[in-house]
């Protein structure tokens, strides 16, 4: 059986059997082969057997991937050839070699799944009472083919046929797909060669403004989150590793696909409730201003990176203004680009604010619709 063998002096030999599926190699937990050595990046490279050759792809590692002494972004090895990850050398062998074993786990470890089986995930139903569900067209963009294959397989199963999925490992491939096919949602990695995810996000927003965008990265920071959301991404989420996380991410993306955004034009409040709209903005960690108008009042609700920070309606501000706007029975709304308000009048999590507004709305509705009691003389 073809396999990889770690042959660096000072490290115990490690072997990993190869197949035609992508295998990730790196220092971090979650890689198929984990090599705990300082010169190896957290997510260093990926390999896949292709016939009797081995395809090696660097994943923008810090110390590089080398074949025959030359740094590569992608290369092909034949049996007996070696390649180097930082200071760790591996050999591609097409036949079994004696003596390879899994030892010295403080330095080299082979990762296998030991997690207990989870509950069967809830799939998106392909049929409804009104007929087959809409088929969404989703584009995954990531420089790791291993992750693309894994995420594609999981989302295909979870969507139960309601997602049509395309894959791209580079920005130019992603843009080619967008030119040729209708895409509802693009899911972008940030760390990619040549054109990174943030640059690609800007290009897609300019060329294909109707495409919803989610950013999914294994290297999430506050600055990256703010940059992506301010550039027009609907969601910013961390890459899933466990099966349970995969289901959560799928559900978030599926909700985003199912939601119809009304940006840049008016919408009737009875058709799309303000509570639903605000919930989607907050869940997606977006920044926006929701302007609400009807004959009684004009108001604004300010949302910054998914947090409700200010509301104003006539002379009212804060929670009173927020409750007033959400009690309206009709009118028009517009989602506008975020600008910081002169003051912050809303504090705390958005969920309790929405729940209280919904409770007050229900109480007011019940009072209005309650039939008048009749009294006999």
mmCIF file of C-alpha atoms in Angstrom:
data_model
loop_
_atom_site.group_PDB
_atom_site.id
_atom_site.type_symbol
_atom_site.label_atom_id
_atom_site.label_comp_id
_atom_site.label_asym_id
_atom_site.label_seq_id
_atom_site.Cartn_x
_atom_site.Cartn_y
_atom_site.Cartn_z
ATOM 1 C CA UNK A 1 0.000 0.000 0.000
ATOM 2 C CA UNK A 2 1.471 3.428 -0.926
ATOM 3 C CA UNK A 3 2.309 5.519 2.102
ATOM 4 C CA UNK A 4 4.198 8.448 3.579
ATOM 5 C CA UNK A 5 7.065 7.911 6.010
ATOM 6 C CA UNK A 6 8.690 10.569 8.231
ATOM 7 C CA UNK A 7 12.442 10.064 7.875
ATOM 8 C CA UNK A 8 13.908 13.064 9.718
ATOM 9 C CA UNK A 9 16.680 12.089 12.133
ATOM 10 C CA UNK A 10 15.635 12.528 15.748
ATOM 11 C CA UNK A 11 11.984 11.848 14.972
ATOM 12 C CA UNK A 12 10.601 8.357 15.196
ATOM 13 C CA UNK A 13 9.336 7.021 11.843
ATOM 14 C CA UNK A 14 5.662 7.555 11.169
ATOM 15 C CA UNK A 15 3.786 5.948 8.305
ATOM 16 C CA UNK A 16 0.434 6.885 6.836
ATOM 17 C CA UNK A 17 -1.311 4.868 4.143
ATOM 18 C CA UNK A 18 -2.389 6.914 1.121
ATOM 19 C CA UNK A 19 -5.465 6.852 -1.082
ATOM 20 C CA UNK A 20 -7.067 9.041 -3.722
ATOM 21 C CA UNK A 21 -8.574 11.337 -1.052
ATOM 22 C CA UNK A 22 -6.823 14.488 0.135
ATOM 23 C CA UNK A 23 -4.796 14.233 3.347
ATOM 24 C CA UNK A 24 -3.817 17.306 5.394
ATOM 25 C CA UNK A 25 -0.475 17.488 7.212
ATOM 26 C CA UNK A 26 0.359 20.039 9.889
ATOM 27 C CA UNK A 27 1.140 20.796 13.504
ATOM 28 C CA UNK A 28 -2.424 21.619 14.610
ATOM 29 C CA UNK A 29 -5.003 19.191 15.902
ATOM 30 C CA UNK A 30 -7.515 18.225 13.208
ATOM 31 C CA UNK A 31 -5.009 17.388 10.467
ATOM 32 C CA UNK A 32 -5.118 13.855 9.096
ATOM 33 C CA UNK A 33 -1.411 13.579 9.941
ATOM 34 C CA UNK A 34 -0.295 15.737 12.861
ATOM 35 C CA UNK A 35 3.427 16.473 13.123
ATOM 36 C CA UNK A 36 4.176 18.317 16.354
ATOM 37 C CA UNK A 37 7.398 20.072 15.352
ATOM 38 C CA UNK A 38 7.976 23.826 15.530
ATOM 39 C CA UNK A 39 9.042 24.297 11.889
ATOM 40 C CA UNK A 40 5.780 22.734 10.655
ATOM 41 C CA UNK A 41 2.827 25.114 10.272
ATOM 42 C CA UNK A 42 -0.532 24.470 11.851
ATOM 43 C CA UNK A 43 -1.950 23.640 8.424
ATOM 44 C CA UNK A 44 1.159 23.057 6.331
ATOM 45 C CA UNK A 45 0.256 21.078 3.195
ATOM 46 C CA UNK A 46 -2.042 18.461 1.711
ATOM 47 C CA UNK A 47 -1.303 15.391 -0.399
ATOM 48 C CA UNK A 48 -3.263 12.952 -2.526
ATOM 49 C CA UNK A 49 -2.387 9.788 -4.416
ATOM 50 C CA UNK A 50 -2.885 10.169 -8.165
ATOM 51 C CA UNK A 51 -2.147 6.921 -9.934
ATOM 52 C CA UNK A 52 1.375 5.948 -8.937
ATOM 53 C CA UNK A 53 2.330 9.563 -8.136
ATOM 54 C CA UNK A 54 1.781 11.837 -5.149
ATOM 55 C CA UNK A 55 0.378 15.354 -5.567
ATOM 56 C CA UNK A 56 1.643 17.802 -2.909
ATOM 57 C CA UNK A 57 0.052 21.250 -2.344
ATOM 58 C CA UNK A 58 1.460 23.824 0.060
ATOM 59 C CA UNK A 59 -1.173 25.662 2.134
ATOM 60 C CA UNK A 60 0.702 28.954 2.536
ATOM 61 C CA UNK A 61 2.897 27.518 5.249
ATOM 62 C CA UNK A 62 5.328 29.755 7.129
ATOM 63 C CA UNK A 63 8.499 27.739 6.446
ATOM 64 C CA UNK A 64 7.524 26.340 3.069
ATOM 65 C CA UNK A 65 7.170 22.984 1.327
ATOM 66 C CA UNK A 66 10.267 21.841 -0.612
ATOM 67 C CA UNK A 67 10.823 19.234 -3.311
ATOM 68 C CA UNK A 68 14.406 18.588 -4.477
ATOM 69 C CA UNK A 69 15.502 21.655 -2.523
ATOM 70 C CA UNK A 70 13.061 23.997 -4.291
ATOM 71 C CA UNK A 71 10.148 25.709 -2.595
ATOM 72 C CA UNK A 72 6.852 24.770 -4.283
ATOM 73 C CA UNK A 73 3.202 25.719 -4.196
ATOM 74 C CA UNK A 74 2.273 22.444 -5.903
ATOM 75 C CA UNK A 75 4.334 19.484 -7.066
ATOM 76 C CA UNK A 76 4.219 15.829 -8.090
ATOM 77 C CA UNK A 77 6.417 13.099 -6.604
ATOM 78 C CA UNK A 78 7.250 9.604 -7.775
ATOM 79 C CA UNK A 79 7.857 6.641 -5.512
ATOM 80 C CA UNK A 80 11.079 6.996 -3.512
ATOM 81 C CA UNK A 81 11.177 10.810 -3.737
ATOM 82 C CA UNK A 82 11.183 12.972 -0.622
ATOM 83 C CA UNK A 83 9.758 16.368 0.291
ATOM 84 C CA UNK A 84 10.382 18.650 3.248
ATOM 85 C CA UNK A 85 7.978 20.575 5.499
ATOM 86 C CA UNK A 86 10.055 23.156 7.336
ATOM 87 C CA UNK A 87 12.757 20.952 8.872
ATOM 88 C CA UNK A 88 10.797 17.675 8.664
ATOM 89 C CA UNK A 89 11.456 15.341 5.730
ATOM 90 C CA UNK A 90 8.982 12.769 4.430
ATOM 91 C CA UNK A 91 9.369 10.036 1.834
ATOM 92 C CA UNK A 92 6.725 8.793 -0.598
ATOM 93 C CA UNK A 93 6.887 5.007 -0.849
ATOM 94 C CA UNK A 94 4.752 2.952 -3.239
ATOM 95 C CA UNK A 95 5.398 -0.292 -1.261
ATOM 96 C CA UNK A 96 5.536 -1.214 2.413
ATOM 97 C CA UNK A 97 8.742 -0.506 4.299
ATOM 98 C CA UNK A 98 9.719 -2.449 7.431
ATOM 99 C CA UNK A 99 10.170 -0.724 10.746
ATOM 100 C CA UNK A 100 7.665 2.135 10.504
ATOM 101 C CA UNK A 101 5.585 2.533 13.633
ATOM 102 C CA UNK A 102 3.581 5.056 15.612
ATOM 103 C CA UNK A 103 5.904 6.089 18.438
ATOM 104 C CA UNK A 104 7.339 9.234 20.027
ATOM 105 C CA UNK A 105 3.881 10.824 20.139
ATOM 106 C CA UNK A 106 5.176 14.015 21.732
ATOM 107 C CA UNK A 107 6.788 14.843 18.392
ATOM 108 C CA UNK A 108 4.852 12.988 15.713
ATOM 109 C CA UNK A 109 1.272 11.852 15.995
ATOM 110 C CA UNK A 110 -1.137 10.163 13.641
ATOM 111 C CA UNK A 111 -4.674 11.445 14.174
ATOM 112 C CA UNK A 112 -7.669 9.171 13.866
ATOM 113 C CA UNK A 113 -11.254 9.855 14.796
ATOM 114 C CA UNK A 114 -12.131 8.627 18.304
ATOM 115 C CA UNK A 115 -15.190 10.754 18.832
ATOM 116 C CA UNK A 116 -18.367 8.871 19.769
ATOM 117 C CA UNK A 117 -21.031 8.638 17.095
ATOM 118 C CA UNK A 118 -23.336 11.635 17.098
ATOM 119 C CA UNK A 119 -27.050 11.857 16.566
ATOM 120 C CA UNK A 120 -28.057 11.671 12.947
ATOM 121 C CA UNK A 121 -28.069 15.253 11.612
ATOM 122 C CA UNK A 122 -31.320 16.888 10.668
ATOM 123 C CA UNK A 123 -31.348 17.260 6.891
ATOM 124 C CA UNK A 124 -32.937 20.024 4.908
ATOM 125 C CA UNK A 125 -36.170 18.581 3.605
ATOM 126 C CA UNK A 126 -36.252 18.424 -0.210
ATOM 127 C CA UNK A 127 -40.045 18.590 -0.314
ATOM 128 C CA UNK A 128 -42.660 20.806 1.209
ATOM 129 C CA UNK A 129 -46.427 20.840 1.129
ATOM 130 C CA UNK A 130 -46.294 23.076 -1.919
ATOM 131 C CA UNK A 131 -43.853 20.889 -3.849
ATOM 132 C CA UNK A 132 -40.096 20.359 -4.187
ATOM 133 C CA UNK A 133 -37.847 22.798 -2.358
ATOM 134 C CA UNK A 134 -35.829 25.302 -4.347
ATOM 135 C CA UNK A 135 -32.374 24.118 -5.381
ATOM 136 C CA UNK A 136 -29.752 26.594 -4.205
ATOM 137 C CA UNK A 137 -26.462 27.039 -6.028
ATOM 138 C CA UNK A 138 -23.537 27.303 -3.623
ATOM 139 C CA UNK A 139 -19.860 27.983 -4.366
ATOM 140 C CA UNK A 140 -17.152 26.928 -1.878
ATOM 141 C CA UNK A 141 -13.781 28.666 -2.280
ATOM 142 C CA UNK A 142 -10.813 27.378 -0.259
ATOM 143 C CA UNK A 143 -7.181 26.664 -1.067
ATOM 144 C CA UNK A 144 -7.400 23.312 0.741
ATOM 145 C CA UNK A 145 -8.789 20.581 -1.494
ATOM 146 C CA UNK A 146 -9.047 18.319 1.553
ATOM 147 C CA UNK A 147 -11.393 20.760 3.281
ATOM 148 C CA UNK A 148 -13.380 21.355 0.092
ATOM 149 C CA UNK A 149 -13.940 17.618 -0.356
ATOM 150 C CA UNK A 150 -14.945 17.127 3.288
ATOM 151 C CA UNK A 151 -17.270 20.149 3.420
ATOM 152 C CA UNK A 152 -18.795 19.313 0.051
ATOM 153 C CA UNK A 153 -19.570 15.758 1.184
ATOM 154 C CA UNK A 154 -21.111 16.954 4.485
ATOM 155 C CA UNK A 155 -23.250 19.716 2.974
ATOM 156 C CA UNK A 156 -24.424 17.474 0.135
ATOM 157 C CA UNK A 157 -25.689 14.970 2.698
ATOM 158 C CA UNK A 158 -27.202 17.592 5.013
ATOM 159 C CA UNK A 159 -28.960 19.472 2.198
ATOM 160 C CA UNK A 160 -30.558 16.241 0.941
ATOM 161 C CA UNK A 161 -30.362 17.365 -2.658
ATOM 162 C CA UNK A 162 -31.444 21.001 -2.196
ATOM 163 C CA UNK A 163 -27.914 22.378 -2.744
ATOM 164 C CA UNK A 164 -26.028 22.312 -6.007
ATOM 165 C CA UNK A 165 -22.379 22.746 -4.984
ATOM 166 C CA UNK A 166 -19.368 23.971 -6.977
ATOM 167 C CA UNK A 167 -15.789 23.989 -5.688
ATOM 168 C CA UNK A 168 -12.872 26.332 -6.386
ATOM 169 C CA UNK A 169 -9.366 26.262 -4.891
ATOM 170 C CA UNK A 170 -8.316 29.642 -6.345
ATOM 171 C CA UNK A 171 -9.862 33.069 -6.848
ATOM 172 C CA UNK A 172 -9.620 32.900 -10.642
ATOM 173 C CA UNK A 173 -11.459 29.565 -10.691
ATOM 174 C CA UNK A 174 -14.163 31.023 -8.450
ATOM 175 C CA UNK A 175 -14.619 34.058 -10.707
ATOM 176 C CA UNK A 176 -14.823 31.806 -13.773
ATOM 177 C CA UNK A 177 -17.633 29.806 -12.160
ATOM 178 C CA UNK A 178 -19.465 33.005 -11.209
ATOM 179 C CA UNK A 179 -19.264 34.214 -14.822
ATOM 180 C CA UNK A 180 -20.617 30.961 -16.210
ATOM 181 C CA UNK A 181 -23.251 29.879 -13.690
ATOM 182 C CA UNK A 182 -25.887 31.419 -11.421
ATOM 183 C CA UNK A 183 -24.678 31.306 -7.802
ATOM 184 C CA UNK A 184 -26.835 32.123 -4.776
ATOM 185 C CA UNK A 185 -24.143 31.921 -2.085
ATOM 186 C CA UNK A 186 -20.340 32.051 -2.131
ATOM 187 C CA UNK A 187 -18.491 30.720 0.937
ATOM 188 C CA UNK A 188 -14.949 32.105 0.998
ATOM 189 C CA UNK A 189 -11.786 31.253 2.888
ATOM 190 C CA UNK A 190 -9.612 34.252 3.816
ATOM 191 C CA UNK A 191 -6.122 32.779 3.550
ATOM 192 C CA UNK A 192 -5.546 31.998 -0.122
ATOM 193 C CA UNK A 193 -2.581 32.594 -2.466
ATOM 194 C CA UNK A 194 -2.287 35.580 -4.840
ATOM 195 C CA UNK A 195 -5.820 36.944 -4.277
ATOM 196 C CA UNK A 196 -6.982 36.410 -0.696
ATOM 197 C CA UNK A 197 -10.558 36.006 0.466
ATOM 198 C CA UNK A 198 -11.036 39.649 1.456
ATOM 199 C CA UNK A 199 -9.943 40.858 -1.982
ATOM 200 C CA UNK A 200 -12.152 38.232 -3.635
ATOM 201 C CA UNK A 201 -15.065 39.389 -1.485
ATOM 202 C CA UNK A 202 -14.685 42.919 -2.863
ATOM 203 C CA UNK A 203 -14.472 41.710 -6.456
ATOM 204 C CA UNK A 204 -17.598 39.551 -6.126
ATOM 205 C CA UNK A 205 -19.560 42.387 -4.515
ATOM 206 C CA UNK A 206 -18.672 44.688 -7.434
ATOM 207 C CA UNK A 207 -19.208 42.197 -10.268
ATOM 208 C CA UNK A 208 -21.993 40.032 -8.802
ATOM 209 C CA UNK A 209 -23.892 42.161 -6.244
ATOM 210 C CA UNK A 210 -26.764 39.676 -6.024
ATOM 211 C CA UNK A 211 -24.571 36.876 -4.624
ATOM 212 C CA UNK A 212 -24.702 36.394 -0.865
ATOM 213 C CA UNK A 213 -21.298 35.909 0.745
ATOM 214 C CA UNK A 214 -20.170 34.079 3.877
ATOM 215 C CA UNK A 215 -16.557 34.062 5.045
ATOM 216 C CA UNK A 216 -15.307 30.913 6.756
ATOM 217 C CA UNK A 217 -11.789 30.789 8.168
ATOM 218 C CA UNK A 218 -9.652 28.796 10.537
ATOM 219 C CA UNK A 219 -7.828 31.953 11.623
ATOM 220 C CA UNK A 220 -10.594 34.219 12.935
ATOM 221 C CA UNK A 221 -9.672 37.541 14.531
ATOM 222 C CA UNK A 222 -11.691 40.602 15.524
ATOM 223 C CA UNK A 223 -9.995 42.694 12.819
ATOM 224 C CA UNK A 224 -10.698 40.124 10.098
ATOM 225 C CA UNK A 225 -14.326 39.832 11.204
ATOM 226 C CA UNK A 226 -14.819 43.605 11.097
ATOM 227 C CA UNK A 227 -13.094 43.920 7.712
ATOM 228 C CA UNK A 228 -15.195 41.190 6.103
ATOM 229 C CA UNK A 229 -18.524 42.354 7.500
ATOM 230 C CA UNK A 230 -17.866 45.983 6.574
ATOM 231 C CA UNK A 231 -16.965 44.837 3.042
ATOM 232 C CA UNK A 232 -20.371 43.211 2.582
ATOM 233 C CA UNK A 233 -20.144 39.650 3.914
ATOM 234 C CA UNK A 234 -23.413 38.404 5.398
ATOM 235 C CA UNK A 235 -21.708 35.916 7.729
ATOM 236 C CA UNK A 236 -18.251 35.474 9.298
ATOM 237 C CA UNK A 237 -17.756 32.054 10.854
ATOM 238 C CA UNK A 238 -14.937 29.766 11.957
ATOM 239 C CA UNK A 239 -14.200 26.603 10.026
ATOM 240 C CA UNK A 240 -15.890 23.545 11.491
ATOM 241 C CA UNK A 241 -13.795 20.577 12.588
ATOM 242 C CA UNK A 242 -16.184 18.257 14.427
ATOM 243 C CA UNK A 243 -19.288 16.752 12.864
ATOM 244 C CA UNK A 244 -21.498 18.709 15.264
ATOM 245 C CA UNK A 245 -19.866 21.982 14.217
ATOM 246 C CA UNK A 246 -20.395 21.066 10.575
ATOM 247 C CA UNK A 247 -24.139 20.760 11.146
ATOM 248 C CA UNK A 248 -24.269 24.142 12.920
ATOM 249 C CA UNK A 249 -22.423 25.863 10.074
ATOM 250 C CA UNK A 250 -24.654 24.193 7.479
ATOM 251 C CA UNK A 251 -27.779 25.385 9.296
ATOM 252 C CA UNK A 252 -26.466 28.963 9.394
ATOM 253 C CA UNK A 253 -25.656 28.921 5.684
ATOM 254 C CA UNK A 254 -28.983 27.318 4.823
ATOM 255 C CA UNK A 255 -30.846 30.000 6.783
ATOM 256 C CA UNK A 256 -28.902 32.686 4.935
ATOM 257 C CA UNK A 257 -29.821 31.099 1.603
ATOM 258 C CA UNK A 258 -33.497 30.943 2.529
ATOM 259 C CA UNK A 259 -33.712 34.545 3.664
ATOM 260 C CA UNK A 260 -34.704 37.206 1.126
ATOM 261 C CA UNK A 261 -32.855 40.415 1.746
ATOM 262 C CA UNK A 262 -34.656 43.685 0.999
ATOM 263 C CA UNK A 263 -31.814 46.124 0.625
ATOM 264 C CA UNK A 264 -32.117 49.269 -1.449
ATOM 265 C CA UNK A 265 -35.927 49.209 -1.870
ATOM 266 C CA UNK A 266 -39.069 49.381 0.239
ATOM 267 C CA UNK A 267 -40.719 46.387 1.860
ATOM 268 C CA UNK A 268 -44.146 45.954 3.394
ATOM 269 C CA UNK A 269 -43.904 45.222 7.104
ATOM 270 C CA UNK A 270 -46.785 42.701 7.224
ATOM 271 C CA UNK A 271 -44.939 40.533 4.662
ATOM 272 C CA UNK A 272 -41.584 40.497 6.476
ATOM 273 C CA UNK A 273 -41.709 41.242 10.188
ATOM 274 C CA UNK A 274 -39.186 43.652 11.596
ATOM 275 C CA UNK A 275 -38.323 41.117 14.285
ATOM 276 C CA UNK A 276 -37.305 38.572 11.627
ATOM 277 C CA UNK A 277 -35.285 41.155 9.744
ATOM 278 C CA UNK A 278 -33.454 42.371 12.848
ATOM 279 C CA UNK A 279 -32.817 38.796 13.958
ATOM 280 C CA UNK A 280 -31.179 38.001 10.628
ATOM 281 C CA UNK A 281 -28.988 41.104 10.779
ATOM 282 C CA UNK A 282 -27.876 40.284 14.323
ATOM 283 C CA UNK A 283 -27.345 36.576 13.676
ATOM 284 C CA UNK A 284 -25.238 37.439 10.651
ATOM 285 C CA UNK A 285 -23.145 39.920 12.692
ATOM 286 C CA UNK A 286 -23.914 42.625 10.142
ATOM 287 C CA UNK A 287 -23.662 46.391 10.526
ATOM 288 C CA UNK A 288 -26.565 48.415 9.128
ATOM 289 C CA UNK A 289 -29.191 51.062 9.789
ATOM 290 C CA UNK A 290 -32.819 49.969 9.549
ATOM 291 C CA UNK A 291 -34.931 52.998 8.653
ATOM 292 C CA UNK A 292 -38.667 52.594 9.322
ATOM 293 C CA UNK A 293 -41.407 54.914 8.078
ATOM 294 C CA UNK A 294 -45.163 55.023 8.410
ATOM 295 C CA UNK A 295 -47.756 57.857 8.746
ATOM 296 C CA UNK A 296 -47.327 57.889 12.533
ATOM 297 C CA UNK A 297 -43.575 58.093 12.892
ATOM 298 C CA UNK A 298 -40.129 57.830 11.320
ATOM 299 C CA UNK A 299 -37.349 56.004 13.113
ATOM 300 C CA UNK A 300 -34.026 54.253 12.869
ATOM 301 C CA UNK A 301 -32.520 51.167 14.469
ATOM 302 C CA UNK A 302 -28.714 50.951 14.476
ATOM 303 C CA UNK A 303 -27.022 47.534 14.316
ATOM 304 C CA UNK A 304 -23.235 47.276 14.670
ATOM 305 C CA UNK A 305 -21.557 43.910 14.055
ATOM 306 C CA UNK A 306 -24.704 42.102 15.157
ATOM 307 C CA UNK A 307 -25.385 44.249 18.249
ATOM 308 C CA UNK A 308 -28.337 46.614 18.717
ATOM 309 C CA UNK A 309 -26.749 49.884 19.823
ATOM 310 C CA UNK A 310 -29.278 52.682 19.254
ATOM 311 C CA UNK A 311 -32.895 53.363 18.324
ATOM 312 C CA UNK A 312 -34.711 56.640 17.680
ATOM 313 C CA UNK A 313 -38.348 57.313 16.789
ATOM 314 C CA UNK A 314 -39.516 60.912 16.883
ATOM 315 C CA UNK A 315 -38.662 62.222 20.350
ATOM 316 C CA UNK A 316 -38.130 58.709 21.730
ATOM 317 C CA UNK A 317 -34.732 57.000 22.016
ATOM 318 C CA UNK A 318 -33.433 53.723 23.372
ATOM 319 C CA UNK A 319 -35.756 50.874 24.341
ATOM 320 C CA UNK A 320 -38.892 53.043 24.175
ATOM 321 C CA UNK A 321 -38.087 53.953 20.563
ATOM 322 C CA UNK A 322 -37.194 50.336 19.779
ATOM 323 C CA UNK A 323 -40.516 49.051 21.174
ATOM 324 C CA UNK A 324 -42.415 51.829 19.375
ATOM 325 C CA UNK A 325 -40.939 50.915 15.977
ATOM 326 C CA UNK A 326 -41.554 47.203 16.430
ATOM 327 C CA UNK A 327 -45.184 47.845 17.405
ATOM 328 C CA UNK A 328 -46.014 49.433 14.028
ATOM 329 C CA UNK A 329 -48.630 47.563 11.990
ATOM 330 C CA UNK A 330 -47.483 48.785 8.592
ATOM 331 C CA UNK A 331 -45.136 51.076 6.705
ATOM 332 C CA UNK A 332 -41.929 50.955 4.699
ATOM 333 C CA UNK A 333 -38.363 50.099 5.605
ATOM 334 C CA UNK A 334 -34.911 50.390 4.088
ATOM 335 C CA UNK A 335 -31.601 48.845 5.110
ATOM 336 C CA UNK A 336 -28.906 51.470 4.770
ATOM 337 C CA UNK A 337 -25.114 51.374 5.153
ATOM 338 C CA UNK A 338 -23.978 51.671 8.738
ATOM 339 C CA UNK A 339 -22.887 54.993 10.185
ATOM 340 C CA UNK A 340 -22.138 55.383 13.876
ATOM 341 C CA UNK A 341 -24.905 57.169 15.829
ATOM 342 C CA UNK A 342 -24.205 60.187 18.034
ATOM 343 C CA UNK A 343 -25.040 58.138 21.137
ATOM 344 C CA UNK A 344 -25.542 54.571 22.291
ATOM 345 C CA UNK A 345 -28.907 53.967 23.930
ATOM 346 C CA UNK A 346 -29.288 50.175 23.665
ATOM 347 C CA UNK A 347 -27.128 47.811 25.706
ATOM 348 C CA UNK A 348 -26.883 44.095 26.341
ATOM 349 C CA UNK A 349 -27.643 41.153 24.084
ATOM 350 C CA UNK A 350 -30.065 41.520 21.203
ATOM 351 C CA UNK A 351 -32.092 38.402 22.037
ATOM 352 C CA UNK A 352 -33.733 39.760 25.255
ATOM 353 C CA UNK A 353 -34.496 43.066 23.515
ATOM 354 C CA UNK A 354 -36.311 41.270 20.700
ATOM 355 C CA UNK A 355 -38.137 38.951 23.073
ATOM 356 C CA UNK A 356 -39.439 41.879 25.141
ATOM 357 C CA UNK A 357 -40.504 43.764 22.004
ATOM 358 C CA UNK A 358 -42.320 40.665 20.752
ATOM 359 C CA UNK A 359 -44.078 40.238 24.113
ATOM 360 C CA UNK A 360 -45.291 43.850 24.128
ATOM 361 C CA UNK A 361 -46.449 43.538 20.508
ATOM 362 C CA UNK A 362 -48.438 40.387 21.301
ATOM 363 C CA UNK A 363 -50.047 42.013 24.351
ATOM 364 C CA UNK A 364 -51.067 45.076 22.360
ATOM 365 C CA UNK A 365 -52.446 42.928 19.534
ATOM 366 C CA UNK A 366 -54.478 40.841 21.998
ATOM 367 C CA UNK A 367 -56.025 43.965 23.530
ATOM 368 C CA UNK A 368 -57.011 45.354 20.133
ATOM 369 C CA UNK A 369 -58.540 42.120 18.831
ATOM 370 C CA UNK A 370 -60.273 41.077 22.079
ATOM 371 C CA UNK A 371 -64.056 41.229 21.568
ATOM 372 C CA UNK A 372 -65.951 43.655 23.774
ATOM 373 C CA UNK A 373 -67.842 41.934 26.563
ATOM 374 C CA UNK A 374 -71.618 42.393 26.453
ATOM 375 C CA UNK A 375 -73.501 43.336 29.631
ATOM 376 C CA UNK A 376 -77.175 42.558 30.141
ATOM 377 C CA UNK A 377 -79.256 45.382 31.606
#
